[in-house]
Amino acid sequence: MMNNKLWLLVALFSVSTHAATLSVADKIQLLAVDGKEVKAQGWNTVDSVELSEGKHQVVVRFDGEVKRGSKSTIYTTRPYLFDIDLAKKDAEITLPRLTTESQAKAFFERGAQWQLIINGGAVQPLDGVELQGEGFAAYSDIESLVAAYNSTNGIVIEKGNAVDLQQVAVNVDDKTGKVEITGDALTQLKMWYTKASNNDKKSFKIWMAEKDFN
């Protein structure tokens, strides 16, 4: 049998590694978390994930049945990307109840008001970015779409958390507007690498290899 000290260690470990559950309300589809697609389990969509404490990048969209006159239709929006800072509390992404197609269109055209309801009753507004794809089936590869957004905006996923390298490595004086490069050399290298084109990255890797072996 396990002695009392060992039980205490197990209990402490369980508390320290506790993850919060992030879920989505009815008619909201969970598409990606921290740059990785959330894949359906057979015919069942995934409506919740276990996440560690800290900032996470979450992509969702409204995708549900609404009324068009006397008939029903499926209304689907573009993906919305959010940075969500989770404590060790379960939370749910929600929207107001949308029942008709005209109501849903008007709501998203004037700027959707997404919310995060935290276990215990607290409600936080979510400021999201509506991702814009191009061409046929623009939103079929959600991981590529998110990767392109992150590259453009200097964001990387490190140890399961989204890190805005531009905020970490660039400081702008509110009074003078003067831009100062901050952060250590590694952070700055990461920031510029995320902003580089594929050709630039290839050239940099060649240059780096030459430097390493000379």
Coordinates of C-alpha atoms in Angstrom, one line a residue:
M1 CA 0.0 0.0 0.0
M2 CA 1.1 3.6 -0.7
N3 CA 2.3 5.4 2.5
N4 CA 1.0 8.8 3.6
K5 CA 4.1 10.7 2.3
L6 CA 3.7 9.2 -1.2
W7 CA 0.0 10.0 -1.3
L8 CA 0.8 13.6 -0.4
L9 CA 3.4 13.8 -3.2
V10 CA 0.9 12.5 -5.7
A11 CA -1.8 15.0 -4.5
L12 CA 0.7 17.9 -4.7
F13 CA 1.8 16.8 -8.2
S14 CA -1.8 16.5 -9.4
V15 CA -2.6 20.1 -8.2
S16 CA 0.5 21.6 -9.7
T17 CA -0.2 20.0 -13.1
H18 CA -3.9 20.6 -13.2
A19 CA -5.1 21.8 -16.6
A20 CA -8.2 23.9 -17.3
T21 CA -10.9 22.8 -19.7
L22 CA -11.6 25.2 -22.5
S23 CA -14.9 24.5 -24.2
V24 CA -17.1 26.1 -26.9
A25 CA -20.8 26.7 -26.7
D26 CA -23.5 25.3 -29.1
K27 CA -22.9 26.2 -32.8
I28 CA -19.3 27.2 -32.3
Q29 CA -16.7 25.0 -33.9
L30 CA -13.2 24.6 -32.3
L31 CA -10.7 24.6 -35.2
A32 CA -7.2 25.0 -33.8
V33 CA -5.3 25.5 -30.6
D34 CA -1.7 26.8 -30.5
G35 CA -1.3 26.3 -34.2
K36 CA -2.5 22.7 -34.3
E37 CA -5.8 21.7 -35.9
V38 CA -8.4 20.2 -33.6
K39 CA -9.5 17.1 -35.5
A40 CA -13.0 15.6 -35.2
Q41 CA -13.2 12.1 -33.6
G42 CA -15.1 10.2 -36.3
W43 CA -18.4 11.9 -36.8
N44 CA -18.2 13.8 -33.5
T45 CA -16.6 17.3 -33.4
V46 CA -14.4 18.2 -30.5
D47 CA -16.0 20.8 -28.3
S48 CA -13.4 21.0 -25.4
V49 CA -9.7 20.7 -24.8
E50 CA -7.5 20.5 -21.7
L51 CA -5.0 23.3 -21.6
S52 CA -2.2 24.4 -19.2
E53 CA -2.2 27.7 -17.4
G54 CA -1.1 30.6 -19.5
K55 CA -1.7 32.2 -22.8
H56 CA -3.1 30.1 -25.7
Q57 CA -4.0 30.9 -29.3
V58 CA -7.4 29.5 -30.1
V59 CA -9.3 29.5 -33.5
V60 CA -13.0 29.0 -33.7
R61 CA -15.9 29.8 -36.0
F62 CA -19.7 30.0 -35.9
D63 CA -21.1 26.9 -37.7
G64 CA -24.6 26.0 -37.0
E65 CA -28.2 25.6 -38.1
V66 CA -30.3 28.7 -38.5
K67 CA -33.7 29.5 -40.0
R68 CA -34.1 31.0 -43.5
G69 CA -37.8 31.7 -43.6
S70 CA -39.6 28.4 -42.9
K71 CA -36.6 26.3 -43.8
S72 CA -33.3 25.5 -42.0
T73 CA -29.8 26.2 -43.4
I74 CA -26.2 26.0 -42.1
Y75 CA -24.5 29.4 -41.6
T76 CA -20.7 29.3 -41.3
T77 CA -18.4 32.3 -40.7
R78 CA -14.7 32.8 -41.4
P79 CA -12.3 31.6 -38.6
Y80 CA -11.8 33.9 -35.7
L81 CA -8.4 33.8 -33.8
F82 CA -8.2 34.7 -30.1
D83 CA -5.4 35.0 -27.5
I84 CA -6.9 33.5 -24.3
D85 CA -5.0 33.7 -21.0
L86 CA -6.2 30.8 -18.9
A87 CA -5.9 30.5 -15.1
K88 CA -6.6 27.1 -13.5
K89 CA -10.3 27.5 -14.1
D90 CA -12.5 26.0 -16.8
A91 CA -13.9 28.4 -19.4
E92 CA -16.2 28.5 -22.3
I93 CA -16.2 30.6 -25.5
T94 CA -19.8 31.8 -26.2
L95 CA -21.9 34.0 -28.4
P96 CA -25.4 35.4 -28.0
R97 CA -28.2 33.0 -29.2
L98 CA -28.5 33.3 -33.0
T99 CA -31.5 31.6 -34.5
T100 CA -32.1 33.1 -38.0
E101 CA -29.8 33.6 -41.0
S102 CA -30.5 37.3 -41.2
Q103 CA -29.8 37.7 -37.4
A104 CA -26.5 35.9 -37.8
K105 CA -25.4 37.9 -40.8
A106 CA -26.2 41.2 -39.2
F107 CA -24.4 40.2 -36.0
F108 CA -21.1 39.2 -37.7
E109 CA -21.2 42.1 -40.2
R110 CA -21.3 44.7 -37.5
G111 CA -18.6 43.0 -35.5
A112 CA -19.2 39.9 -33.5
Q113 CA -19.1 40.2 -29.7
W114 CA -17.4 37.0 -28.5
Q115 CA -17.2 36.2 -24.8
L116 CA -15.3 34.0 -22.5
I117 CA -17.3 32.7 -19.5
I118 CA -15.1 31.5 -16.7
N119 CA -16.1 28.9 -14.2
G120 CA -17.5 30.9 -11.2
G121 CA -19.5 33.4 -13.3
A122 CA -16.9 36.0 -14.5
V123 CA -17.4 37.1 -18.2
Q124 CA -14.6 38.5 -20.3
P125 CA -15.0 40.0 -23.8
L126 CA -12.8 38.4 -26.4
D127 CA -11.0 40.6 -29.0
G128 CA -10.6 38.4 -32.0
V129 CA -9.0 38.6 -35.5
E130 CA -11.1 37.4 -38.4
L131 CA -8.7 35.4 -40.5
Q132 CA -8.8 36.1 -44.3
G133 CA -8.0 33.3 -46.7
E134 CA -7.6 33.4 -50.5
G135 CA -8.8 31.3 -53.3
F136 CA -10.9 28.1 -53.5
A137 CA -11.1 26.1 -50.2
A138 CA -9.2 29.0 -48.5
Y139 CA -10.1 27.7 -45.0
S140 CA -9.6 23.9 -45.6
D141 CA -6.0 24.0 -44.2
I142 CA -6.4 25.8 -40.9
E143 CA -2.9 25.1 -39.8
S144 CA -1.3 26.8 -42.8
L145 CA -3.7 29.8 -42.4
V146 CA -2.7 30.2 -38.7
A147 CA 1.0 29.7 -39.5
A148 CA 0.8 32.5 -42.2
Y149 CA -0.9 34.8 -39.7
N150 CA 1.7 34.1 -37.0
S151 CA 4.6 34.6 -39.4
T152 CA 3.3 37.9 -40.5
N153 CA 2.7 39.1 -36.9
G154 CA 5.9 37.7 -35.3
I155 CA 4.1 35.1 -33.1
V156 CA 5.5 31.7 -32.1
I157 CA 4.2 28.9 -30.0
E158 CA 6.6 28.0 -27.3
K159 CA 6.0 25.3 -24.7
G160 CA 2.3 25.3 -25.5
N161 CA 1.9 29.0 -25.1
A162 CA 1.6 31.7 -27.8
V163 CA 4.3 34.4 -27.6
D164 CA 4.1 37.7 -29.4
L165 CA 7.8 38.2 -30.1
Q166 CA 7.3 41.7 -31.4
Q167 CA 5.8 42.7 -28.0
V168 CA 8.7 41.0 -26.3
A169 CA 11.5 42.4 -28.5
V170 CA 10.2 45.8 -29.5
N171 CA 9.4 48.7 -27.1
V172 CA 7.6 51.9 -28.3
D173 CA 7.8 55.0 -26.1
D174 CA 4.2 56.3 -25.7
K175 CA 5.3 59.9 -25.5
T176 CA 8.0 60.2 -28.2
G177 CA 7.1 57.3 -30.5
K178 CA 10.7 56.1 -30.4
V179 CA 11.2 52.4 -31.2
E180 CA 13.7 50.5 -29.1
I181 CA 14.8 46.9 -29.8
T182 CA 14.7 45.0 -26.5
G183 CA 15.0 41.4 -25.4
D184 CA 18.0 39.1 -25.7
A185 CA 19.7 38.2 -29.0
L186 CA 17.8 34.8 -29.2
T187 CA 14.4 36.5 -28.9
Q188 CA 15.3 39.0 -31.6
L189 CA 16.6 36.3 -33.9
K190 CA 13.3 34.4 -33.5
M191 CA 11.3 37.6 -34.2
W192 CA 13.1 38.3 -37.5
Y193 CA 13.0 34.7 -38.5
T194 CA 9.2 34.6 -38.2
K195 CA 9.0 37.6 -40.5
A196 CA 11.3 36.3 -43.2
S197 CA 10.2 34.8 -46.5
N198 CA 10.9 31.2 -47.3
N199 CA 13.7 32.2 -49.6
D200 CA 15.2 34.4 -46.9
K201 CA 15.0 31.5 -44.4
K202 CA 16.7 29.2 -46.9
S203 CA 19.5 31.8 -47.5
F204 CA 19.9 32.3 -43.7
K205 CA 20.2 28.6 -43.1
I206 CA 23.0 28.3 -45.7
W207 CA 24.8 31.3 -44.2
M208 CA 24.4 29.9 -40.7
A209 CA 25.8 26.5 -41.8
E210 CA 28.8 28.2 -43.4
K211 CA 29.4 30.2 -40.3
D212 CA 29.1 27.2 -38.0
F213 CA 31.7 25.2 -40.0
N214 CA 34.2 28.0 -40.7

